[in-house]
Each structure stands twice: as C-alpha cells, then as structure tokens.
Amino acid sequence: MSETFLRIKKSAGREALYKSLALGLAVAMLLCGLLLLLNKLALPLPLPLLLIPGLLAGTAVFSVSYLLLKKSDKRLARHLDRTYHLNEAVETMIAFRDAEGELLPLQRQQAEEALRALPPPKSPLKRFWRSAAALLVSAAVLIGAVALPTKSAEEPSEDTPFAISSFQLGALRQLIDEVKATEAMTPSARVEITAELERLYTTLQSVTTQFRMKSEVIATIVSVDMLIENVNTFKLLAVALDEGMHDDAKALAASLIALNGIGFGEDLVPLREHYRGAEATIALGALATDLTASLTAVVEEYARLAQDPLYLGLSQFAADLSAAAADQSGNENTVSALVDKAFAEAGDDVGCELSTQYANKTICLRVVDKLAEIFHIPEAEIPPLLVNTVPTLSTDQSGEGDEEDENENAGGYGEGNELFGSNDTIYHPFGENGAAHVPYGDAYGYYHRRIEDLLQYGNLDETTKQQLIDYFARLSDGSKG
Amino acid sequence: MENMEKVKAFGAAIARAKEELRRDLVGQEEVVDNVLVAIVAGGNVLLEGVPGVGKTRLVRSLGRVLSLPFSRIQFTPDLMPADITGTEVIAKDADGNMKNEFREGPVFANLVLADEINRATPKTQSALLEAMQEHKVTVAGKSYALAEPFFVLATENPIEQDGTYPLPEAQMDRFMFKLLMRFPTVAELLDIVKMTRYTLEETAEAVMDGKTILEMRALSREVPVLDEVLDYAARLVAGTHPELDAATPTAKKYLKYGASPRAVQALVSAARVRALMEGRFNVSFEDINALALPVLRHRVKINYTAVSDKLSVDDVVAMLLKEIKK
C-alpha cells in the first residue's frame, strides 16, 4: 500500500482520537458542571450522581465519536478524493490494491504522486479549534460551577445583622395583648407566658444578629411550651387513670386525653348507665376505689397535682361515688340521686378544667405560630412541641398500646409514666403538609442542645434558668433509669 | 516499462489525431474528442447538425487520419439494402462457368460514413443493424465478416424533416454516441472562410492505423473501474426508466422511456477511454458525467410534459445527473 496513504491514515486516526477525546471530555465536563450547578442552586445531589452521569456520557460520546470519525481505508480514500478532487484515484488504488492488471501499477503510482502532491495539513489550530472551543466552554462551565458558592439552606451566620422592625415589634405587642386578654386559660400560665413574651419583646430590641434573634425566639417557644406542659395535667391524670384496673376508669382516661372540654360531661353519660339498679352500690364502690387508688398514686408521685383543679375535680368525683356506694339508706332512689349528682358535678367541674387546659394548649400553639411568622423562623428549626405529645392509653383501638408497653420497657427520659419519658412519636404542628411526627428522642436531643445554648448565651433570668436546669436534670435522670 | 510506453503511445496518437483533425475542422473540439473516444472504444457515432457545420468533413478527415479503408454511403429514399451490404451476382469463372458471386457493398470498409442516414427507408436503415452490432453482413443466408476495426459514423439533419424516416429505436441504440454539432461562432466562421481560401480538400494526414486502434482499445479495457463508479453508471441508466422503482423524479415526470442496457456498456467502455485520454489510469465519476449526454440523449425519449415545459432531452439528462447520488 502507498506509504503516503498509510501516513495520512495514521495522522487521520490520531486526529479522530484527539477530537473524540476532546468531545468526550467536553461533554463529561459540561454535564458534571451542569449537575454541579443544579446541585448548588436548586436540587442537592449526592456526589456519585454528580460525577457518574458525566463520566458515562463522556465515555459514550467519545466512543461514538471515535467510531464515526475514524475512517476506514475506503472512507479515507473517498474523503481524500472528494476533498482534493483526485478523480477517484485513491479510492481505485485502495479498491484494487490486491488486484493485478496491466495498468494497475501505473494507477497506483499516479495515486501515490497525487497524494504526495497534496497540500500540507492545516495547522493544528485550524483543525482543532472546534474541539478546543468545546473544551474551553465546558471547562468554563465546570469551573464556574465549582467556584459558585453553595446556596446555603442553613440559618444565617452569627454575623448576619438583625434589627427588629417596627412591624415585628407591633406584631409582638399585639400577640402579648392577645394573650393577656385570653380569659379562658389558666391565669398563672397567662401571666407567665405574658412575662416570657415581654422579656422577648425587650430583649429583641437590643439583639443585633440573626443568630441571637433566633436563639431568643426559639428559647421563648421552648419556654412557653414547657410552661403549658407543666400547667396542663390532663395527660398525667389520664395515664394514671388508665393504669387502674376498672374499665370505666380507663374510659375516663380516654375522655381526658381527648381534651374535649365540656364534652367531658357527655362522655360520662354512658358510664352513668353502668350504675343503676340494685347492684349499683357494689359497682360504684369498685370504681371509686380504683379511681381513688390511681389518684392517690399520682399525687404521691407529683406533689404539685395536689392543688391542681383537674385533680381535685376527679378526686371529688371519686369521693362522691364512694359516698354513694357507702349509702346505708337502702333506698335505690337515694343512691341513684347521689350518683346522678356525682356525675353531673364531675361533668361540670372536670369539663370546665379540661376546657381551660384546652385553651392553654391552643394559646401555646398560637404563640408559637405567631412567633415563627413574625420572625420568619423556618418550620424545620422549630423544635417539636411537648404540648403536642399524646401518650398512648391501653384503651386505644389502634393497637399502639402494646407498643407503648414495649417502649416503657425500653426506658424513657422521665419518671414512671410521664408522657415525655417514652420514645413515642410526638406530633409536630409545623411539619410539612401541616403535620409531622418526630421521634421523641430526637426532640429531646434538640431541646437539650438549645437549652444548653440558651443557658450559656441567652439573656435569661435566674429563675427561668433554674427551671430549665431542673427540668432537664429530671429528664436526664429518667433516661439513665 | 512496456505499459508506460503503450500509454505514452496512446496519448501521443490521440494528440496527433486531434492536431490533424483540427487542420480540417474549425472548432467542435468536444465533438472531435468524443468521436475519438468512440473510435477507440469501438462504438458507432451519430452526428447531428444543420447542413454545413462539418459533419461529413469530420468523417472524411477522420478516414484520412486513421488511414483506414473509407466508404461513404449517401442515404436516399430509393437506396436499397443491397446497395449497402452488397449482393450476389452471376459471373463467369476462369473456366467460363457461370456461378454466383458475392459483390461486397460499401459497408465492407473499416470506416463507413452513412451520410444523411434518416433519408433512407427504415428497411434500408435496418440493413446496417447487423453490421453495426455484430460487425458482419448476411446475404443470401451467408455471413461475411467485416474488417476490424469497423465503425459507422452517420449524419443526420435535424431541420429537414420532409421525406425523412426517423431512425428506429433499435438502430439508435446501436450508436454509442449521438453528438450534436453546433453552429460555429463568428470567430470560427472567419477561420473557416480563411481556411477555404486555399483549399476545400481535407489535408489531414494519417497518424494511426487499424492495428493501433485495436491496441489502444485493448489498453483501455485494462483501465480499472471502481464498483461505486459502475454502480453510479448503472443507477444513472436505470434512473431513466420511469416505470422502474429506481427512476428519478425527473424521469417519472419527463421521460416516456429509458435507455437500454447498452447505455451502461457504452458509458463504461467510453469512460475508460476518456480516462486514458485525460492521462488517468482509473475511471472517475466525472468521466461518467461527461459522457452521459452523448450516450443517453438518443436512447431516452421525453414525453409531452417535457415538451410543454420547453425542456430538451439534454435538459432532462442534465437534471437526471443532479438527482443521482454518487
């Protein structure tokens, strides 16, 4: 075969390789760059997803390009003939390279001379400028993507300045007034929440960074949440009643946990029907005994419950039932009247207190919601709220009661049956799609870290600090237990 | 190198033939080139042109240049086949006995000029068919071979249609080329006038003979042709047939019928000679394109659509060439 043709073929092969490599590399860099841009600007992607598509696409483009650009002898001969108008001399030489004929040697010689007379190849700049341009463009995209700072979804740095606006101050003041005007909630809780919000109002006026602002607002949210959780006793009492042996005590527990206020009286109606007739006194005695035992046990464990209106209402109910059971008149009507009175008073007193605790919870959620709105606190940064936690009772039909038992065995953060002492999933009011469930363990960890920050850097008064320290100390003891 | 010498001799012979022909014929270089191609390739040529453009002169000069036995047949309506092929006559031998004897007609020459061939009747025109294709003549059941090389160069006048008989398609197909002799330019007319001040006779001299032509023909057959070029020629000819799938849109629209397989043979063999005349040792697409008009223009027939669109055969063939991909 013609030496000149072989030389040209080798050169063309190299050119095809270089161009294909450049193209493949350009595609790989471009795709990686675009994915990196996407990663930084919109959609976070894992590292393999940033690299693998680009590498695969680059390899594929290189392979296809090399197959297309690399010319066979025949294709190269045709290319030369067409490009340099050689009248098919080279193609004929290649096609008849193994043939014999009178004129074939002359034909080969002629083709060889034509190839030798070809103009020298263009400069590399002219031949490879497209490849170089593609490489440069894709490299620019990649470098730009690498250099682009990552769009941070995190909270502003500590240096981000903050100055509370008059609008925020006005909105906060409006919230304070709203809380003050809420008659339905527990007075002590209203006073404490108002004080907490006033403290925030004052503090934020001197805060100069976003970080501090958020810390203060979240501390307030945690504080309000804990205040209400301490004031609202329906969960503790529901759990206590649920531990009793009597089915109606468990039904009362379910009604308490539902926190449906004056609806509590309606819940008692079907229970009342269980205590009619001659045997009513015996049954009443059993229920009264069970209620009394449960309430006595819980007040021994939580002494603060001794003055709790809800506890007192329930205790009074147990005492009234006990009195009815102990009636010695032998008159069924008398007993029935006593029982009716006991149930009616319980419906009023306990239902009234449940309404108050419901108002406490509502105000707590309202405060959290408004603070988040006023100070643009992302939902993800608000810790799970204790007021949204719901203990699982044995009367639940979902079967979660069994799981609750297992969880108890697994240990918790509190003592006994305190609701925060379990690993139950707790309700988060600001989650995506309106609600989310967060494992209590996670919530506790988050709380703890926040409280540590607050205690170290926050502008809290000594009383609040001490309350926080005591509260988490108690939780920690529970977890160790 | 022996082959190189042959090639050089080929080129020299062609160059000298052109030079000698140019002494007698002003202009018409393309016609001269194509006539020489046909001579070397062994094809017959039909020359068409108005009176006085040098058709007959070209053939007469060619006869001198080739130094071959030359005969001229002036076709007329009363010309009979036997006037061309020859006939058997009763003659006495040396002993005085009577016997049938074949008297050769004017076709028994190497170079036959069929002047104004379309003036003879189809019967007489057909007398040339066997001679043109098979290079033999059959009279009274007996075949007589014609001397090689054998060529028929016919002329016809496109404008005098009264009393003429269009050549049948079968005979047209026997002509390798149909060459159109254009009217000379003003400058050429002046040259013609100057030339005829001295003599009206042809002055060309012999530069080759029959043996040389046969050697040149044999050499041309050695020129390699790419399969792609052969395929192109075949697709070009098949593309002229409007009834075939291979027909081009132009053929379907403007052609009544297409060229015969002899067209491909003619294209390729003439292309080989043309390549050698151009100094090349292989056939190119350009050779096929250059010869497509003389090979196809008398083998295809345009329809009324082409006529109404004022397209000539040459226009249609040129359109075909643009449609066939190489």
Short mmCIF file of N, CA and C in Angstrom, two decimals, chain A residues 60-190:
data_model
loop_
_atom_site.label_atom_id
_atom_site.label_comp_id
_atom_site.label_asym_id
_atom_site.label_seq_id
_atom_site.Cartn_x
_atom_site.Cartn_y
_atom_site.Cartn_z
N ALA A 60 -19.49 7.59 26.41
CA ALA A 60 -20.35 7.22 25.27
C ALA A 60 -20.09 8.13 24.08
N VAL A 61 -19.98 9.42 24.35
CA VAL A 61 -19.73 10.37 23.25
C VAL A 61 -18.37 10.10 22.62
N PHE A 62 -17.38 9.83 23.46
CA PHE A 62 -16.05 9.52 22.92
C PHE A 62 -16.12 8.30 22.01
N SER A 63 -16.80 7.25 22.49
CA SER A 63 -16.85 6.01 21.70
C SER A 63 -17.56 6.23 20.36
N VAL A 64 -18.72 6.86 20.45
CA VAL A 64 -19.49 7.07 19.21
C VAL A 64 -18.72 7.99 18.26
N SER A 65 -18.16 9.04 18.83
CA SER A 65 -17.43 9.99 18.00
C SER A 65 -16.23 9.33 17.34
N TYR A 66 -15.53 8.51 18.11
CA TYR A 66 -14.34 7.86 17.53
C TYR A 66 -14.74 6.90 16.41
N LEU A 67 -15.84 6.18 16.66
CA LEU A 67 -16.31 5.26 15.61
C LEU A 67 -16.70 6.02 14.35
N LEU A 68 -17.30 7.18 14.55
CA LEU A 68 -17.75 7.95 13.38
C LEU A 68 -16.58 8.66 12.69
N LEU A 69 -15.67 9.18 13.49
CA LEU A 69 -14.58 9.97 12.90
C LEU A 69 -13.46 9.09 12.33
N LYS A 70 -13.27 7.93 12.95
CA LYS A 70 -12.17 7.08 12.48
C LYS A 70 -12.58 6.48 11.13
N LYS A 71 -11.80 6.77 10.14
CA LYS A 71 -12.18 6.36 8.79
C LYS A 71 -11.49 5.06 8.42
N SER A 72 -12.26 4.20 7.77
CA SER A 72 -11.66 3.02 7.18
C SER A 72 -10.84 3.46 5.97
N ASP A 73 -10.06 2.53 5.42
CA ASP A 73 -9.24 2.88 4.25
C ASP A 73 -10.12 3.43 3.14
N LYS A 74 -11.25 2.76 2.95
CA LYS A 74 -12.12 3.15 1.85
C LYS A 74 -12.71 4.55 2.09
N ARG A 75 -13.16 4.76 3.33
CA ARG A 75 -13.76 6.06 3.65
C ARG A 75 -12.72 7.17 3.55
N LEU A 76 -11.52 6.85 4.04
CA LEU A 76 -10.47 7.87 3.99
C LEU A 76 -10.12 8.19 2.53
N ALA A 77 -10.04 7.12 1.70
CA ALA A 77 -9.73 7.33 0.29
C ALA A 77 -10.79 8.18 -0.38
N ARG A 78 -12.04 7.88 -0.07
CA ARG A 78 -13.13 8.68 -0.67
C ARG A 78 -13.05 10.12 -0.19
N HIS A 79 -12.76 10.26 1.12
CA HIS A 79 -12.64 11.62 1.67
C HIS A 79 -11.54 12.40 0.93
N LEU A 80 -10.41 11.75 0.71
CA LEU A 80 -9.31 12.44 0.03
C LEU A 80 -9.70 12.78 -1.41
N ASP A 81 -10.32 11.81 -2.08
CA ASP A 81 -10.72 12.05 -3.47
C ASP A 81 -11.67 13.23 -3.59
N ARG A 82 -12.66 13.24 -2.68
CA ARG A 82 -13.68 14.29 -2.76
C ARG A 82 -13.10 15.65 -2.34
N THR A 83 -12.28 15.62 -1.30
CA THR A 83 -11.76 16.89 -0.78
C THR A 83 -10.78 17.54 -1.76
N TYR A 84 -9.92 16.70 -2.35
CA TYR A 84 -8.86 17.26 -3.20
C TYR A 84 -9.10 17.02 -4.69
N HIS A 85 -10.31 16.58 -5.03
CA HIS A 85 -10.68 16.36 -6.44
C HIS A 85 -9.65 15.49 -7.16
N LEU A 86 -9.45 14.33 -6.64
CA LEU A 86 -8.45 13.42 -7.21
C LEU A 86 -9.06 12.41 -8.18
N ASN A 87 -10.29 12.64 -8.57
CA ASN A 87 -10.93 11.78 -9.59
C ASN A 87 -10.86 10.29 -9.23
N GLU A 88 -11.16 9.98 -8.00
CA GLU A 88 -11.27 8.60 -7.53
C GLU A 88 -9.96 7.83 -7.66
N ALA A 89 -8.85 8.54 -7.79
CA ALA A 89 -7.56 7.84 -7.94
C ALA A 89 -7.23 7.05 -6.68
N VAL A 90 -7.43 7.66 -5.52
CA VAL A 90 -7.06 6.99 -4.26
C VAL A 90 -8.02 5.84 -3.97
N GLU A 91 -9.28 6.10 -4.19
CA GLU A 91 -10.26 5.02 -3.96
C GLU A 91 -9.94 3.82 -4.85
N THR A 92 -9.62 4.09 -6.09
CA THR A 92 -9.30 3.00 -7.02
C THR A 92 -8.04 2.26 -6.55
N MET A 93 -7.08 3.03 -6.10
CA MET A 93 -5.84 2.40 -5.61
C MET A 93 -6.15 1.46 -4.45
N ILE A 94 -7.00 1.92 -3.52
CA ILE A 94 -7.33 1.10 -2.36
C ILE A 94 -8.17 -0.11 -2.78
N ALA A 95 -9.13 0.12 -3.65
CA ALA A 95 -10.03 -0.97 -4.05
C ALA A 95 -9.27 -2.06 -4.82
N PHE A 96 -8.26 -1.67 -5.58
CA PHE A 96 -7.55 -2.64 -6.42
C PHE A 96 -6.15 -2.93 -5.87
N ARG A 97 -5.96 -2.75 -4.58
CA ARG A 97 -4.61 -2.91 -4.04
C ARG A 97 -4.11 -4.33 -4.13
N ASP A 98 -5.03 -5.30 -4.11
CA ASP A 98 -4.60 -6.69 -4.19
C ASP A 98 -4.79 -7.28 -5.59
N ALA A 99 -5.23 -6.45 -6.53
CA ALA A 99 -5.50 -6.96 -7.88
C ALA A 99 -4.26 -6.80 -8.76
N GLU A 100 -4.31 -7.50 -9.88
CA GLU A 100 -3.20 -7.38 -10.84
C GLU A 100 -3.77 -6.96 -12.17
N GLY A 101 -3.05 -6.16 -12.89
CA GLY A 101 -3.52 -5.71 -14.19
C GLY A 101 -2.43 -4.88 -14.84
N GLU A 102 -2.56 -4.70 -16.14
CA GLU A 102 -1.51 -4.00 -16.88
C GLU A 102 -1.35 -2.57 -16.40
N LEU A 103 -2.48 -1.93 -16.14
CA LEU A 103 -2.40 -0.51 -15.81
C LEU A 103 -2.40 -0.23 -14.31
N LEU A 104 -2.62 -1.28 -13.51
CA LEU A 104 -2.74 -1.02 -12.07
C LEU A 104 -1.47 -0.46 -11.44
N PRO A 105 -0.29 -0.95 -11.81
CA PRO A 105 0.91 -0.32 -11.24
C PRO A 105 0.99 1.17 -11.57
N LEU A 106 0.61 1.50 -12.82
CA LEU A 106 0.65 2.91 -13.19
C LEU A 106 -0.40 3.70 -12.40
N GLN A 107 -1.55 3.06 -12.20
CA GLN A 107 -2.61 3.74 -11.45
C GLN A 107 -2.15 4.03 -10.02
N ARG A 108 -1.50 3.02 -9.40
CA ARG A 108 -1.03 3.20 -8.02
C ARG A 108 0.02 4.32 -7.95
N GLN A 109 0.88 4.28 -8.96
CA GLN A 109 1.93 5.30 -8.99
C GLN A 109 1.31 6.70 -9.12
N GLN A 110 0.29 6.75 -9.98
CA GLN A 110 -0.36 8.05 -10.18
C GLN A 110 -1.05 8.52 -8.90
N ALA A 111 -1.73 7.56 -8.22
CA ALA A 111 -2.41 7.93 -6.97
C ALA A 111 -1.40 8.36 -5.92
N GLU A 112 -0.29 7.64 -5.87
CA GLU A 112 0.76 7.98 -4.90
C GLU A 112 1.30 9.40 -5.16
N GLU A 113 1.51 9.69 -6.44
CA GLU A 113 2.00 11.04 -6.77
C GLU A 113 0.97 12.10 -6.40
N ALA A 114 -0.30 11.75 -6.62
CA ALA A 114 -1.36 12.71 -6.28
C ALA A 114 -1.39 12.95 -4.77
N LEU A 115 -1.18 11.87 -4.00
CA LEU A 115 -1.18 12.02 -2.54
C LEU A 115 0.02 12.84 -2.08
N ARG A 116 1.14 12.60 -2.74
CA ARG A 116 2.33 13.36 -2.33
C ARG A 116 2.18 14.84 -2.64
N ALA A 117 1.40 15.09 -3.68
CA ALA A 117 1.24 16.50 -4.09
C ALA A 117 0.19 17.23 -3.28
N LEU A 118 -0.43 16.50 -2.34
CA LEU A 118 -1.46 17.16 -1.54
C LEU A 118 -0.85 18.29 -0.72
N PRO A 119 -1.62 19.34 -0.50
CA PRO A 119 -1.09 20.42 0.34
C PRO A 119 -0.87 19.91 1.76
N PRO A 120 0.08 20.51 2.47
CA PRO A 120 0.32 20.07 3.85
C PRO A 120 -0.95 20.28 4.69
N PRO A 121 -1.09 19.44 5.71
CA PRO A 121 -2.30 19.59 6.54
C PRO A 121 -2.38 20.96 7.18
N LYS A 122 -3.60 21.35 7.47
CA LYS A 122 -3.81 22.66 8.11
C LYS A 122 -3.14 22.68 9.47
N SER A 123 -2.91 23.87 9.94
CA SER A 123 -2.27 23.98 11.26
C SER A 123 -3.19 23.37 12.32
N PRO A 124 -2.58 22.88 13.39
CA PRO A 124 -3.41 22.27 14.46
C PRO A 124 -4.48 23.22 14.96
N LEU A 125 -4.18 24.52 14.96
CA LEU A 125 -5.16 25.49 15.44
C LEU A 125 -6.43 25.43 14.59
N LYS A 126 -6.22 25.34 13.26
CA LYS A 126 -7.38 25.31 12.37
C LYS A 126 -8.13 23.99 12.46
N ARG A 127 -7.36 22.91 12.65
CA ARG A 127 -8.02 21.60 12.69
C ARG A 127 -8.75 21.36 13.99
N PHE A 128 -8.22 21.90 15.06
CA PHE A 128 -8.78 21.53 16.37
C PHE A 128 -9.49 22.68 17.06
N TRP A 129 -9.76 23.77 16.34
CA TRP A 129 -10.33 24.92 17.05
C TRP A 129 -11.72 24.61 17.60
N ARG A 130 -12.46 23.78 16.87
CA ARG A 130 -13.81 23.46 17.38
C ARG A 130 -13.70 22.64 18.67
N SER A 131 -12.80 21.66 18.63
CA SER A 131 -12.63 20.83 19.83
C SER A 131 -12.14 21.67 20.99
N ALA A 132 -11.18 22.56 20.67
CA ALA A 132 -10.64 23.41 21.73
C ALA A 132 -11.73 24.32 22.29
N ALA A 133 -12.57 24.83 21.38
CA ALA A 133 -13.65 25.71 21.85
C ALA A 133 -14.62 24.94 22.74
N ALA A 134 -14.94 23.72 22.32
CA ALA A 134 -15.86 22.91 23.13
C ALA A 134 -15.26 22.64 24.51
N LEU A 135 -13.95 22.33 24.52
CA LEU A 135 -13.28 22.07 25.80
C LEU A 135 -13.30 23.32 26.68
N LEU A 136 -13.00 24.45 26.06
CA LEU A 136 -12.93 25.69 26.84
C LEU A 136 -14.30 26.03 27.43
N VAL A 137 -15.33 25.90 26.60
CA VAL A 137 -16.68 26.24 27.08
C VAL A 137 -17.08 25.33 28.24
N SER A 138 -16.85 24.02 28.04
CA SER A 138 -17.27 23.10 29.09
C SER A 138 -16.42 23.28 30.34
N ALA A 139 -15.12 23.56 30.13
CA ALA A 139 -14.26 23.80 31.30
C ALA A 139 -14.72 25.05 32.05
N ALA A 140 -15.13 26.06 31.27
CA ALA A 140 -15.60 27.28 31.92
C ALA A 140 -16.86 27.00 32.75
N VAL A 141 -17.74 26.18 32.18
CA VAL A 141 -18.97 25.84 32.92
C VAL A 141 -18.62 25.10 34.21
N LEU A 142 -17.69 24.14 34.07
CA LEU A 142 -17.32 23.34 35.24
C LEU A 142 -16.66 24.21 36.32
N ILE A 143 -15.71 25.04 35.86
CA ILE A 143 -15.00 25.88 36.82
C ILE A 143 -15.98 26.84 37.50
N GLY A 144 -16.88 27.38 36.67
CA GLY A 144 -17.89 28.29 37.23
C GLY A 144 -18.73 27.60 38.27
N ALA A 145 -19.11 26.36 37.96
CA ALA A 145 -19.96 25.61 38.88
C ALA A 145 -19.21 25.31 40.18
N VAL A 146 -17.91 24.98 40.02
CA VAL A 146 -17.13 24.68 41.23
C VAL A 146 -16.95 25.94 42.07
N ALA A 147 -16.71 27.06 41.36
CA ALA A 147 -16.43 28.30 42.08
C ALA A 147 -17.68 28.90 42.71
N LEU A 148 -18.83 28.56 42.17
CA LEU A 148 -20.07 29.14 42.68
C LEU A 148 -20.29 28.72 44.13
N PRO A 149 -20.53 29.69 45.00
CA PRO A 149 -20.74 29.30 46.40
C PRO A 149 -22.04 28.51 46.56
N THR A 150 -21.99 27.55 47.45
CA THR A 150 -23.17 26.73 47.68
C THR A 150 -24.28 27.56 48.29
N LYS A 151 -25.46 27.42 47.71
CA LYS A 151 -26.61 28.15 48.26
C LYS A 151 -26.95 27.53 49.61
N SER A 152 -26.81 28.30 50.63
CA SER A 152 -26.96 27.74 51.98
C SER A 152 -28.42 27.71 52.41
N ALA A 153 -28.83 26.53 52.84
CA ALA A 153 -30.18 26.39 53.39
C ALA A 153 -30.13 26.52 54.91
N GLU A 154 -28.88 26.73 55.40
CA GLU A 154 -28.71 26.80 56.84
C GLU A 154 -29.14 28.17 57.35
N GLU A 155 -29.15 28.26 58.62
CA GLU A 155 -29.52 29.54 59.21
C GLU A 155 -28.42 30.55 58.93
N PRO A 156 -28.77 31.83 58.99
CA PRO A 156 -27.76 32.86 58.74
C PRO A 156 -26.63 32.71 59.73
N SER A 157 -25.48 33.13 59.31
CA SER A 157 -24.34 33.02 60.21
C SER A 157 -24.53 33.99 61.38
N GLU A 158 -23.64 33.82 62.35
CA GLU A 158 -23.76 34.65 63.53
C GLU A 158 -23.54 36.12 63.20
N ASP A 159 -22.86 36.35 62.06
CA ASP A 159 -22.54 37.72 61.72
C ASP A 159 -23.67 38.42 60.99
N THR A 160 -24.68 37.67 60.54
CA THR A 160 -25.75 38.33 59.79
C THR A 160 -26.48 39.31 60.69
N PRO A 161 -26.50 40.55 60.29
CA PRO A 161 -27.07 41.56 61.20
C PRO A 161 -28.57 41.43 61.32
N PHE A 162 -29.07 41.90 62.43
CA PHE A 162 -30.52 41.88 62.65
C PHE A 162 -30.88 43.14 63.43
N ALA A 163 -31.98 43.72 63.03
CA ALA A 163 -32.55 44.84 63.79
C ALA A 163 -34.05 44.67 63.70
N ILE A 164 -34.65 44.59 64.84
CA ILE A 164 -36.09 44.34 64.84
C ILE A 164 -36.83 45.52 64.23
N SER A 165 -37.79 45.20 63.42
CA SER A 165 -38.53 46.26 62.73
C SER A 165 -39.73 46.69 63.57
N SER A 166 -40.24 47.83 63.23
CA SER A 166 -41.41 48.33 63.95
C SER A 166 -42.60 47.40 63.73
N PHE A 167 -42.63 46.80 62.53
CA PHE A 167 -43.72 45.87 62.25
C PHE A 167 -43.64 44.67 63.19
N GLN A 168 -42.41 44.16 63.35
CA GLN A 168 -42.24 42.99 64.22
C GLN A 168 -42.57 43.35 65.66
N LEU A 169 -42.14 44.53 66.07
CA LEU A 169 -42.45 44.96 67.43
C LEU A 169 -43.95 45.09 67.64
N GLY A 170 -44.60 45.66 66.62
CA GLY A 170 -46.05 45.83 66.70
C GLY A 170 -46.75 44.50 66.76
N ALA A 171 -46.30 43.57 65.94
CA ALA A 171 -46.94 42.25 65.90
C ALA A 171 -46.73 41.53 67.21
N LEU A 172 -45.52 41.68 67.79
CA LEU A 172 -45.23 41.01 69.05
C LEU A 172 -46.08 41.62 70.18
N ARG A 173 -46.20 42.92 70.12
CA ARG A 173 -47.02 43.57 71.14
C ARG A 173 -48.47 43.12 71.03
N GLN A 174 -48.95 42.99 69.81
CA GLN A 174 -50.32 42.54 69.58
C GLN A 174 -50.52 41.14 70.13
N LEU A 175 -49.47 40.29 69.96
CA LEU A 175 -49.57 38.93 70.46
C LEU A 175 -49.62 38.93 71.99
N ILE A 176 -48.81 39.80 72.60
CA ILE A 176 -48.81 39.88 74.07
C ILE A 176 -50.19 40.29 74.56
N ASP A 177 -50.74 41.30 73.90
CA ASP A 177 -52.07 41.77 74.31
C ASP A 177 -53.12 40.68 74.13
N GLU A 178 -52.95 39.92 73.07
CA GLU A 178 -53.90 38.85 72.80
C GLU A 178 -53.86 37.81 73.92
N VAL A 179 -52.64 37.48 74.36
CA VAL A 179 -52.51 36.50 75.44
C VAL A 179 -53.10 37.06 76.73
N LYS A 180 -52.78 38.33 76.97
CA LYS A 180 -53.29 38.96 78.20
C LYS A 180 -54.82 38.91 78.23
N ALA A 181 -55.42 39.08 77.09
CA ALA A 181 -56.88 39.17 77.03
C ALA A 181 -57.56 37.80 77.04
N THR A 182 -56.78 36.75 77.04
CA THR A 182 -57.37 35.42 76.99
C THR A 182 -57.82 35.01 78.38
N GLU A 183 -59.14 35.05 78.63
CA GLU A 183 -59.68 34.72 79.94
C GLU A 183 -59.77 33.22 80.16
N ALA A 184 -59.85 32.48 79.07
CA ALA A 184 -60.17 31.06 79.19
C ALA A 184 -59.02 30.23 79.75
N MET A 185 -57.82 30.71 79.62
CA MET A 185 -56.69 29.87 80.03
C MET A 185 -56.39 30.02 81.52
N THR A 186 -55.52 29.18 81.99
CA THR A 186 -55.12 29.21 83.39
C THR A 186 -54.45 30.54 83.69
N PRO A 187 -54.91 31.27 84.72
CA PRO A 187 -54.37 32.61 84.98
C PRO A 187 -52.86 32.61 85.18
N SER A 188 -52.34 31.64 85.93
CA SER A 188 -50.90 31.65 86.19
C SER A 188 -50.12 31.45 84.89
N ALA A 189 -50.66 30.60 84.04
CA ALA A 189 -49.99 30.37 82.76
C ALA A 189 -50.05 31.62 81.91
N ARG A 190 -51.17 32.31 81.94
CA ARG A 190 -51.28 33.54 81.15
C ARG A 190 -50.25 34.55 81.61
#
